[in-house]
Coordinates of C-alpha atoms and ligand atoms in Angstrom, one line a residue:
M1 CA 0.0 0.0 0.0
A2 CA 2.8 2.4 0.9
K3 CA 4.4 1.7 -2.5
L4 CA 1.1 2.2 -4.3
R5 CA 0.8 5.7 -2.8
G6 CA 4.4 6.7 -2.5
V7 CA 5.8 5.4 -5.8
F8 CA 2.8 5.1 -8.1
N9 CA 0.8 8.0 -6.6
L10 CA -2.4 5.9 -6.6
Q11 CA -4.9 5.7 -3.7
S12 CA -6.4 2.2 -3.9
F13 CA -6.2 -1.0 -6.0
R14 CA -8.5 -1.7 -8.8
Q15 CA -10.3 -5.0 -9.3
N16 CA -7.9 -8.0 -9.3
Q17 CA -4.7 -5.9 -9.0
L18 CA -4.0 -6.8 -5.4
E19 CA -4.9 -10.5 -6.0
A20 CA -2.4 -10.6 -8.9
I21 CA 0.3 -8.9 -6.9
N22 CA -0.1 -11.2 -3.9
A23 CA -0.2 -14.3 -6.1
T24 CA 3.0 -13.5 -7.9
L25 CA 4.7 -12.4 -4.7
A26 CA 3.8 -15.8 -3.3
G27 CA 5.6 -17.4 -6.3
K28 CA 2.5 -18.6 -8.1
D29 CA 1.9 -18.4 -11.9
V30 CA -0.8 -15.9 -12.7
F31 CA -3.0 -15.3 -15.7
V32 CA -4.6 -11.9 -15.8
L33 CA -7.4 -11.0 -18.2
M34 CA -8.3 -7.4 -17.8
P35 CA -10.0 -5.0 -20.3
T36 CA -8.0 -2.3 -22.0
G37 CA -7.1 0.4 -19.5
G38 CA -7.9 -1.9 -16.6
G39 CA -4.5 -1.4 -15.0
K40 CA -2.5 -4.5 -16.0
S41 CA 0.9 -2.8 -15.7
L42 CA 0.6 -2.2 -12.0
C43 CA 0.1 -6.0 -11.5
Y44 CA 3.8 -6.6 -12.2
Q45 CA 5.4 -3.2 -11.7
L46 CA 4.5 -3.0 -8.0
P47 CA 5.7 -6.6 -7.2
A48 CA 8.9 -5.8 -9.1
I49 CA 9.8 -3.2 -6.4
C50 CA 8.7 -5.2 -3.4
E51 CA 11.5 -6.7 -1.2
K52 CA 9.3 -9.3 0.3
G53 CA 8.2 -12.3 -1.8
A54 CA 8.9 -16.0 -2.5
T55 CA 11.3 -15.0 -5.2
R56 CA 13.5 -11.9 -5.5
G57 CA 15.6 -10.1 -8.0
V58 CA 14.9 -8.9 -11.5
T59 CA 11.5 -9.0 -13.2
F60 CA 11.8 -9.6 -17.0
V61 CA 8.9 -8.2 -19.0
V62 CA 8.3 -9.4 -22.5
S63 CA 6.3 -6.9 -24.6
P64 CA 5.7 -7.0 -28.4
L65 CA 6.1 -3.4 -29.4
L66 CA 9.1 -1.1 -29.1
A67 CA 6.9 1.9 -28.8
L68 CA 5.1 0.4 -25.8
I69 CA 8.3 -0.6 -24.2
S70 CA 9.9 2.8 -24.5
D71 CA 6.8 4.5 -23.0
Q72 CA 6.7 2.2 -20.1
V73 CA 10.5 2.4 -19.4
N74 CA 10.4 6.2 -19.5
A75 CA 7.4 6.3 -17.2
L76 CA 9.0 3.9 -14.7
K77 CA 12.3 5.8 -14.7
A78 CA 10.4 9.0 -14.1
K79 CA 9.0 7.3 -10.9
G80 CA 12.6 6.6 -9.8
I81 CA 12.4 2.8 -10.5
S82 CA 15.5 1.4 -12.0
T83 CA 14.4 -0.1 -15.3
V84 CA 16.3 -1.0 -18.5
Q85 CA 15.2 -1.6 -22.0
W86 CA 16.9 -4.5 -23.8
T87 CA 15.6 -4.5 -27.3
S88 CA 18.3 -3.5 -29.7
D89 CA 20.8 -5.7 -31.4
S90 CA 23.5 -3.2 -30.8
G91 CA 26.5 -4.5 -28.9
D92 CA 26.7 -1.3 -26.8
Q93 CA 23.2 -1.7 -25.4
T94 CA 23.8 -5.4 -24.7
S95 CA 27.1 -4.9 -22.9
E96 CA 25.6 -2.2 -20.8
V97 CA 22.6 -4.3 -19.8
L98 CA 24.9 -7.3 -19.1
R99 CA 27.1 -5.1 -17.0
L100 CA 24.1 -3.9 -14.9
L101 CA 22.7 -7.4 -14.5
R102 CA 26.0 -8.7 -13.2
S103 CA 26.6 -5.7 -10.9
S104 CA 25.4 -5.4 -7.4
R105 CA 23.0 -2.6 -8.5
K106 CA 20.7 -4.7 -10.6
P107 CA 17.7 -3.1 -12.2
K108 CA 14.3 -4.0 -10.9
L109 CA 12.7 -4.5 -14.3
V110 CA 14.1 -5.4 -17.7
Y111 CA 11.9 -4.9 -20.7
V112 CA 12.6 -7.2 -23.7
T113 CA 11.1 -8.1 -27.0
P114 CA 10.2 -11.8 -27.4
E115 CA 13.0 -12.0 -30.0
K116 CA 15.5 -11.0 -27.4
L117 CA 14.4 -13.7 -25.1
Q118 CA 14.9 -16.5 -27.6
L119 CA 17.4 -18.2 -25.5
N120 CA 20.8 -18.1 -27.0
G121 CA 24.1 -16.4 -26.4
A122 CA 24.2 -13.5 -24.1
T123 CA 20.6 -13.7 -22.9
K124 CA 20.8 -17.3 -22.0
S125 CA 24.0 -17.1 -20.0
V126 CA 22.9 -14.0 -18.0
L127 CA 19.5 -15.5 -17.3
A128 CA 21.2 -18.7 -16.2
E129 CA 23.5 -16.8 -13.9
L130 CA 20.6 -14.8 -12.4
Y131 CA 18.7 -18.0 -11.9
R132 CA 21.5 -19.8 -10.2
S133 CA 22.1 -16.9 -7.8
G134 CA 18.4 -16.6 -7.0
N135 CA 18.1 -13.2 -8.7
L136 CA 15.3 -14.0 -11.2
A137 CA 12.1 -12.8 -9.6
R138 CA 9.6 -13.5 -12.4
F139 CA 8.8 -13.5 -16.1
V140 CA 6.0 -11.3 -17.3
I141 CA 4.4 -11.9 -20.6
D142 CA 2.5 -8.7 -21.6
E143 CA 0.0 -8.9 -24.5
A144 CA 0.1 -12.6 -24.0
H145 CA -2.5 -13.2 -26.7
C146 CA 0.4 -12.8 -29.2
I147 CA 1.4 -16.4 -28.4
S148 CA -1.9 -17.7 -29.6
T149 CA -2.5 -18.6 -33.2
W150 CA -6.2 -18.1 -32.6
G151 CA -5.8 -14.3 -32.5
R152 CA -5.1 -11.8 -35.1
D153 CA -2.0 -10.5 -33.3
F154 CA 0.0 -13.8 -33.4
R155 CA 3.7 -13.2 -33.2
E156 CA 6.0 -16.0 -34.2
A157 CA 8.7 -15.2 -31.6
Y158 CA 6.1 -15.5 -28.7
T159 CA 5.8 -19.3 -29.4
G160 CA 9.4 -19.7 -28.2
L161 CA 8.4 -18.6 -24.7
H162 CA 7.5 -22.1 -23.6
V163 CA 11.2 -22.6 -22.8
L164 CA 10.9 -20.2 -19.8
R165 CA 9.1 -22.8 -17.8
E166 CA 11.3 -25.6 -19.1
E167 CA 14.6 -23.9 -18.4
Y168 CA 13.6 -22.0 -15.2
P169 CA 11.0 -24.2 -13.5
N170 CA 11.1 -22.2 -10.2
V171 CA 10.5 -18.8 -11.7
P172 CA 6.9 -17.7 -11.6
I173 CA 5.3 -16.5 -14.8
M174 CA 2.6 -13.8 -15.1
A175 CA 0.7 -13.6 -18.4
L176 CA -1.5 -10.6 -19.1
T177 CA -3.9 -9.9 -21.9
A178 CA -7.1 -8.0 -22.8
T179 CA -8.2 -10.6 -25.3
A180 CA -11.1 -12.4 -23.9
N181 CA -12.0 -15.2 -26.3
Q182 CA -12.1 -18.5 -24.3
G183 CA -10.3 -20.4 -27.0
S184 CA -7.3 -18.0 -26.8
V185 CA -7.2 -18.0 -23.0
N186 CA -6.8 -21.8 -22.9
D187 CA -4.3 -21.7 -25.7
I188 CA -2.1 -19.1 -23.9
I189 CA -2.1 -21.0 -20.7
S190 CA -1.1 -24.3 -22.3
R191 CA 1.5 -22.8 -24.6
L192 CA 3.2 -21.1 -21.6
K193 CA 2.8 -24.3 -19.6
I194 CA 1.2 -22.5 -16.6
E195 CA -1.8 -24.9 -16.3
G196 CA -2.0 -24.6 -12.5
C197 CA -1.9 -20.8 -12.5
V198 CA -4.1 -18.4 -10.5
K199 CA -6.7 -17.1 -13.1
L200 CA -7.9 -13.6 -12.6
V201 CA -10.6 -12.9 -15.1
Q202 CA -13.0 -10.0 -14.9
S203 CA -15.8 -8.5 -16.8
F204 CA -15.0 -6.5 -19.9
N205 CA -17.6 -4.0 -19.0
R206 CA -16.3 -0.5 -18.9
K207 CA -18.7 0.9 -16.3
N208 CA -17.8 4.6 -16.7
L209 CA -18.3 4.7 -20.5
N210 CA -21.5 6.1 -21.9
Y211 CA -22.2 4.7 -25.4
I212 CA -24.3 6.7 -27.8
V213 CA -24.9 5.7 -31.5
E214 CA -26.4 8.1 -34.0
R215 CA -27.3 7.8 -37.7
R216 CA -25.3 10.3 -39.8
K217 CA -27.4 12.4 -42.1
G218 CA -25.4 14.8 -44.2
S219 CA -22.5 16.6 -42.5
I220 CA -22.2 15.9 -38.8
L221 CA -19.6 18.5 -38.1
A222 CA -22.0 21.0 -36.6
S223 CA -23.6 18.4 -34.3
M224 CA -20.2 17.1 -33.3
V225 CA -19.0 20.5 -32.4
E226 CA -22.2 21.2 -30.4
F227 CA -21.6 17.9 -28.5
I228 CA -18.0 18.9 -27.8
Q229 CA -18.8 22.5 -26.8
E230 CA -21.8 21.5 -24.6
K231 CA -20.3 18.5 -22.8
H232 CA -16.6 18.6 -23.3
A233 CA -15.3 22.1 -23.7
N234 CA -11.6 22.0 -22.7
H235 CA -11.6 18.2 -22.4
T236 CA -9.3 15.9 -24.2
G237 CA -10.8 13.6 -26.8
I238 CA -10.2 11.5 -29.9
I239 CA -12.2 11.6 -33.2
Y240 CA -11.7 8.5 -35.3
C241 CA -12.2 8.8 -39.1
L242 CA -11.9 6.2 -41.8
A243 CA -9.8 8.1 -44.3
R244 CA -6.6 10.1 -43.9
K245 CA -8.0 13.0 -45.9
T246 CA -11.1 13.1 -43.7
C247 CA -8.8 13.4 -40.6
E248 CA -7.0 16.4 -42.2
D249 CA -10.3 18.1 -43.3
V250 CA -12.1 17.6 -40.0
A251 CA -9.2 18.8 -37.9
K252 CA -8.8 21.9 -40.1
T253 CA -12.4 22.8 -39.9
L254 CA -12.5 22.3 -36.1
R255 CA -9.5 24.6 -35.8
E256 CA -10.3 27.2 -38.4
T257 CA -14.1 27.4 -38.3
Y258 CA -14.8 26.5 -34.7
G259 CA -11.6 27.6 -32.9
L260 CA -11.0 24.2 -31.3
K261 CA -7.6 22.8 -30.5
A262 CA -7.5 19.9 -33.0
R263 CA -4.7 18.2 -34.9
H264 CA -4.7 15.2 -37.3
Y265 CA -2.8 12.0 -37.1
H266 CA -2.5 9.1 -39.6
A267 CA 0.0 6.5 -40.8
Q268 CA 1.3 8.7 -43.7
L269 CA 2.6 11.5 -41.4
P270 CA 6.4 11.6 -41.1
T271 CA 7.6 10.0 -37.9
S272 CA 8.8 13.4 -36.5
E273 CA 5.4 14.9 -37.1
K274 CA 3.6 11.9 -35.5
E275 CA 5.8 12.3 -32.4
E276 CA 5.2 16.1 -32.3
V277 CA 1.4 15.8 -32.6
Q278 CA 1.2 13.0 -30.0
Q279 CA 3.4 15.0 -27.6
Q280 CA 1.1 18.0 -28.0
W281 CA -1.9 15.9 -27.3
Q282 CA -0.3 14.1 -24.4
S283 CA 0.7 17.4 -22.8
G284 CA -2.8 19.0 -23.4
K285 CA -1.6 21.7 -25.8
C286 CA -3.8 20.0 -28.4
L287 CA -7.1 18.7 -27.0
I288 CA -8.6 16.8 -29.9
M289 CA -6.8 14.2 -31.9
V290 CA -8.5 13.6 -35.2
A291 CA -7.0 10.3 -36.3
T292 CA -7.3 7.0 -38.2
I293 CA -7.0 3.9 -36.2
A294 CA -3.2 4.2 -36.7
F295 CA -3.4 6.2 -33.5
G296 CA -4.0 4.4 -30.3
M297 CA -1.9 1.3 -29.7
G298 CA 0.0 2.0 -26.5
V299 CA -1.6 5.4 -25.9
D300 CA -2.0 5.9 -22.2
K301 CA -3.6 9.2 -21.5
A302 CA -5.8 8.7 -18.4
D303 CA -8.2 11.7 -18.8
V304 CA -9.6 11.2 -22.3
R305 CA -13.2 12.3 -21.8
F306 CA -14.7 11.5 -25.2
V307 CA -14.1 9.3 -28.2
I308 CA -16.1 10.1 -31.3
H309 CA -16.4 7.8 -34.3
H310 CA -17.0 10.0 -37.3
S311 CA -18.0 6.8 -39.1
M312 CA -18.5 3.1 -38.5
P313 CA -15.6 1.2 -37.1
K314 CA -14.3 -1.9 -38.9
S315 CA -15.3 -4.5 -36.2
L316 CA -16.8 -4.6 -32.8
E317 CA -13.5 -5.6 -31.4
G318 CA -11.9 -2.5 -32.9
Y319 CA -14.8 -0.4 -31.5
Y320 CA -14.3 -1.8 -28.1
Q321 CA -10.6 -1.0 -28.2
E322 CA -11.0 2.5 -29.7
T323 CA -13.7 3.5 -27.2
G324 CA -11.6 1.9 -24.5
R325 CA -9.1 4.7 -24.7
A326 CA -11.7 7.0 -23.1
G327 CA -12.0 7.2 -19.3
R328 CA -8.9 5.2 -18.3
D329 CA -8.9 7.1 -15.1
G330 CA -12.3 5.5 -14.2
L331 CA -14.2 8.9 -14.4
P332 CA -17.2 9.3 -16.7
A333 CA -16.5 9.5 -20.5
D334 CA -18.6 9.6 -23.6
C335 CA -18.3 7.4 -26.7
L336 CA -20.3 8.7 -29.6
L337 CA -20.6 6.8 -32.8
Y338 CA -22.0 8.3 -36.1
W339 CA -22.7 5.8 -38.8
A340 CA -24.3 5.5 -42.2
W341 CA -25.0 2.6 -44.5
S342 CA -22.5 3.9 -47.0
D343 CA -19.7 3.4 -44.3
A344 CA -20.2 -0.3 -44.6
N345 CA -19.5 -0.2 -48.3
Q346 CA -16.5 2.1 -47.9
L347 CA -15.1 -0.3 -45.2
A348 CA -15.8 -3.3 -47.4
N349 CA -13.9 -1.6 -50.2
M350 CA -11.0 -0.8 -47.9
I351 CA -10.8 -4.4 -46.6
K352 CA -11.0 -5.6 -50.2
R353 CA -8.0 -3.6 -51.2
G354 CA -6.1 -4.9 -48.2
N355 CA -3.0 -3.5 -46.5
D356 CA -0.3 -2.1 -48.7
N357 CA -2.4 -3.3 -51.7
Q358 CA -2.0 -6.9 -50.6
P359 CA -5.5 -8.2 -51.0
P360 CA -6.6 -10.5 -48.2
S361 CA -7.3 -14.2 -48.7
P362 CA -11.0 -15.0 -49.5
E363 CA -11.5 -16.4 -46.0
T364 CA -10.1 -13.3 -44.3
L365 CA -12.1 -11.1 -46.6
E366 CA -15.3 -12.9 -45.8
H367 CA -14.6 -12.9 -42.0
Q368 CA -13.8 -9.2 -42.0
I369 CA -16.8 -8.2 -44.1
E370 CA -19.0 -10.2 -41.7
G371 CA -17.3 -8.1 -39.0
V372 CA -18.4 -4.9 -40.7
Y373 CA -21.9 -6.1 -41.0
M374 CA -21.9 -7.1 -37.3
V375 CA -21.1 -3.4 -36.6
A376 CA -23.9 -2.4 -38.9
R377 CA -26.2 -4.6 -36.9
F378 CA -25.0 -3.1 -33.7
C379 CA -25.6 0.4 -35.0
M380 CA -29.1 -0.4 -36.1
N381 CA -30.1 -2.3 -33.0
G382 CA -31.7 0.6 -31.3
A383 CA -33.4 -1.6 -28.8
Q384 CA -30.9 -3.7 -26.8
C385 CA -28.4 -2.4 -24.3
R386 CA -25.2 -1.4 -26.1
R387 CA -23.1 -3.1 -23.4
T388 CA -25.0 -6.4 -23.8
Q389 CA -24.4 -6.2 -27.5
I390 CA -20.7 -5.4 -27.2
L391 CA -19.9 -7.8 -24.5
R392 CA -21.7 -10.7 -26.2
Y393 CA -19.0 -10.4 -28.8
F394 CA -16.5 -11.3 -26.0
D395 CA -18.6 -14.3 -25.0
E396 CA -19.9 -12.4 -21.9
D397 CA -23.5 -12.4 -20.9
F398 CA -24.2 -8.9 -19.6
D399 CA -27.4 -8.2 -17.7
P400 CA -28.7 -4.9 -19.1
R401 CA -30.1 -4.0 -15.7
N402 CA -26.5 -3.3 -14.7
C403 CA -25.9 -0.8 -17.4
G404 CA -27.1 2.1 -15.2
K405 CA -28.7 3.8 -18.2
L406 CA -25.3 4.6 -19.5
C407 CA -26.1 3.9 -23.1
D408 CA -28.5 5.5 -25.6
N409 CA -30.8 2.4 -25.7
C410 CA -31.1 1.9 -21.9
S411 CA -31.7 5.6 -21.3
E412 CA -34.4 5.7 -24.1
G413 CA -37.2 3.9 -22.2
G414 CA -40.1 2.1 -23.8
A415 CA -40.7 -1.7 -24.1
I416 CA -38.5 -4.0 -26.2
I417 CA -40.3 -6.5 -28.3
T418 CA -39.1 -9.3 -30.6
E419 CA -40.2 -9.4 -34.2
D420 CA -40.1 -12.6 -36.1
V421 CA -38.9 -11.6 -39.6
S422 CA -38.3 -15.1 -40.9
K423 CA -41.0 -14.7 -43.6
Y424 CA -39.4 -11.4 -44.8
A425 CA -35.9 -13.0 -44.7
K426 CA -37.0 -15.8 -47.0
E427 CA -38.6 -13.3 -49.4
M428 CA -35.6 -11.1 -49.4
I429 CA -33.3 -14.0 -50.3
R430 CA -35.7 -15.1 -53.1
L431 CA -35.7 -11.5 -54.4
V432 CA -31.9 -11.3 -54.4
D433 CA -31.7 -14.7 -56.1
D434 CA -34.1 -13.7 -58.8
L435 CA -32.5 -10.4 -59.5
E436 CA -28.9 -11.6 -59.3
N437 CA -28.3 -11.4 -63.0
D438 CA -29.2 -7.7 -63.0
N439 CA -26.4 -7.0 -60.5
V440 CA -28.3 -5.3 -57.8
T441 CA -26.7 -3.3 -55.0
Q442 CA -28.0 -3.4 -51.5
A443 CA -29.6 0.1 -51.9
Q444 CA -31.4 -1.1 -55.1
I445 CA -32.7 -4.3 -53.5
L446 CA -34.1 -2.3 -50.6
E447 CA -35.9 0.0 -53.0
V448 CA -37.6 -3.0 -54.7
F449 CA -38.4 -4.6 -51.4
R450 CA -40.1 -1.5 -50.0
G451 CA -42.0 -0.9 -53.3
S452 CA -40.3 2.3 -54.4
R453 CA -41.7 4.0 -57.5
S454 CA -38.3 5.4 -58.4
A455 CA -37.4 5.6 -62.1
G456 CA -34.5 3.2 -61.6
V457 CA -36.7 0.5 -60.3
K458 CA -39.2 0.9 -63.1
A459 CA -36.5 1.1 -65.8
K460 CA -35.2 -2.4 -64.9
G461 CA -38.8 -3.7 -64.7
H462 CA -38.3 -4.7 -61.0
D463 CA -41.7 -3.3 -60.2
R464 CA -43.2 -6.2 -62.0
H465 CA -41.5 -8.8 -59.8
P466 CA -44.0 -10.7 -57.6
L467 CA -42.0 -9.7 -54.4
Y468 CA -41.9 -6.0 -55.4
G469 CA -43.1 -4.2 -52.2
A470 CA -43.0 -7.4 -50.1
G471 CA -41.4 -5.4 -47.3
Q472 CA -43.6 -2.4 -47.4
D473 CA -45.1 -2.9 -44.0
M474 CA -41.8 -3.0 -42.3
N475 CA -40.3 0.2 -41.1
A476 CA -37.1 1.4 -42.8
M477 CA -34.8 0.5 -39.9
L478 CA -36.2 -3.0 -39.6
R479 CA -35.6 -3.5 -43.4
D480 CA -32.0 -2.3 -42.9
Q481 CA -31.5 -4.6 -39.9
L482 CA -32.8 -7.5 -41.9
V483 CA -30.2 -7.1 -44.6
A484 CA -27.4 -6.5 -42.1
A485 CA -28.4 -9.7 -40.2
L486 CA -28.5 -11.8 -43.4
V487 CA -25.0 -10.7 -44.4
A488 CA -23.5 -10.9 -40.9
E489 CA -24.9 -14.3 -40.2
S490 CA -26.1 -16.3 -43.2
G491 CA -28.3 -16.0 -46.2
L492 CA -26.7 -13.2 -48.2
T493 CA -23.2 -12.4 -49.2
L494 CA -21.5 -9.6 -51.2
K495 CA -19.9 -9.7 -54.6
Y496 CA -17.3 -7.2 -55.7
V497 CA -17.0 -5.9 -59.3
L498 CA -14.1 -3.7 -60.0
N499 CA -14.7 -0.5 -62.0
S500 CA -12.1 1.4 -64.0
Q501 CA -11.1 3.6 -61.1
G502 CA -10.2 0.6 -59.0
W503 CA -13.2 0.9 -56.7
S504 CA -15.5 -2.1 -56.3
T505 CA -19.2 -1.9 -56.7
I506 CA -20.7 -4.2 -54.2
Y507 CA -23.6 -6.4 -55.2
L508 CA -25.7 -8.7 -53.1
R509 CA -25.7 -12.4 -53.7
V510 CA -27.4 -15.4 -52.1
S511 CA -25.2 -17.6 -50.0
V512 CA -27.7 -20.0 -48.4
S513 CA -31.1 -20.3 -50.0
D514 CA -32.8 -23.4 -48.5
T515 CA -31.6 -23.8 -44.9
L516 CA -32.2 -20.4 -43.5
P517 CA -32.9 -20.5 -39.8
S518 CA -35.7 -18.4 -38.3
L519 CA -34.7 -14.8 -37.8
V520 CA -35.9 -12.7 -34.9
L521 CA -35.0 -9.0 -34.5
L522 CA -35.4 -6.8 -31.4
I523 CA -37.3 -3.5 -31.7
R524 CA -38.3 -0.7 -29.3
Q525 CA -41.9 0.1 -28.9
M526 CA -42.4 3.7 -27.8
Ligands
ATP601 N1 -5.2 1.3 -8.9 C1 -5.4 2.3 -9.8 N2 -6.0 3.5 -9.4 C2 -6.1 4.5 -10.3 N3 -5.6 4.5 -11.6 C3 -5.0 3.3 -12.0 C4 -4.8 2.2 -11.1 N4 -4.1 1.3 -11.8 C5 -3.9 1.7 -13.0 N5 -4.4 3.0 -13.1 C6 -4.4 3.9 -14.3 O1 -5.1 3.3 -15.4 C7 -4.6 3.5 -16.6 C8 -4.4 2.2 -17.4 O2 -3.4 1.4 -16.8 P1 -2.5 0.4 -17.7 O3 -1.8 1.2 -18.7 O4 -1.8 -0.4 -16.8 O5 -3.7 -0.4 -18.4 P2 -3.6 -1.7 -19.3 O6 -4.6 -2.6 -18.6 O7 -2.2 -2.1 -19.4 O8 -4.3 -1.2 -20.6 P3 -3.9 -1.5 -22.1 O9 -4.4 -2.9 -22.4 O10 -4.5 -0.5 -22.9 O11 -2.4 -1.5 -22.2 C9 -3.2 4.2 -16.4 O12 -3.4 5.6 -16.6 C10 -3.0 4.0 -14.9 O13 -2.2 5.0 -14.3

């Protein structure tokens, strides 16, 4: 407790921190699953400076990213904790680290990349010396999900970490992650060979975040500015945009038209500018960071009071992580998401083009597009508690009564009813099947389904189809939800046709026509 206050300047422990600290000090292996911003670092940084414990000496922390390591090392040094970074291949750094580790003034923490811990040469011999002399306190595997081939962040070098248990059987291991999927959790534990570990798993609910989702109609700048000025004048926030150009334009307008302290950030900025912008934001000189998702990994600013999504995020997991950067200090923060159907197409197109113009494999493409449509479903589901919806994605059953009306849907009021739309789902699938040869987009299909009298529908003769107007009794939102559900789950899929500018037009296609399960949607009755 004295260390918590004196060194870390914190008043009390958060959930599971003390349990993790006590378990590792007692020499046990520990697995910690905590949401983003939950306070994982303290679980190993505090024991590292405790004199009492079953094991003593140096704590080795394996972390995947250099940027994360540098931030943590600097922050610990600023607290007066002797910490070293051992990440480079340079002989100078290695000999300095070795000198320190062999001296009587050993550092409390050594941060390494997994590559560095691949046990050969200098690392192996110094670890063996420390082990023999009882100076190896524990191994910490941060971002432990990188060891699991289940996840999207798999890192080859993490797989070599099983040797830690084999070579140093008496040294406790602590693995920490914010990736909740049950399959990956078991995988991590078995790969690190810490089967008997103390498991500290907690809800992913971020109690202090208020989730609001709004449909974007036209420009949202004015409404965004009103939101910021009314609720967050002089507060720090992040606005996530899909495209780099949008970031630049939005930041410029916020500055020049509305006098707000905003800057933009994206992957194409030169490194020096990235550092300068981040520094300005970190220090509070710039309040609003308008960024693509390139901004965020390793960002630790405790007092971010709002995160706005200017358009739909790519996946629910991404949404959870991006909004998770708000309110890390535990105080209330707002997460406002603006979306439009066109975002889904834009995202699908971005995914199709892939990273660095490396198109994804067909399976990855399908999986990621489903992810986009899951976000679309989430946005359109104006009935069910947002937390229940988000946490279901992480296999967690969240009782909406515990939301505390901290989401737009729970604060709305009115009864929620279920609507069996199985009949409409079958009709929609048949309609897409019949019109497939005419290459129909989602917007066009919805026009036919609702019985629009538009010239486009008539020109193609779609108003003569027997299912023309089959969905006219449904309200527009329910029709949208129907399509999103059919693409996200089963029934419909998307087909891309490249035009001369390199953009794909996305057409609907049928994926399953005969075995469609029943489909029930939730709606709010006011
Ligand atoms: N006991 C505590 N009381 C108050 N604030 C805390 C406490 N523990 C941690 N914090 C603060 O919470 C924030 C998040 O902590 P930390 O960076 O360890 O989170 P994390 O779980 O590692 O998140 P991420 O997965 O994003 O890396 C930090 O600003 C930290 O100072």
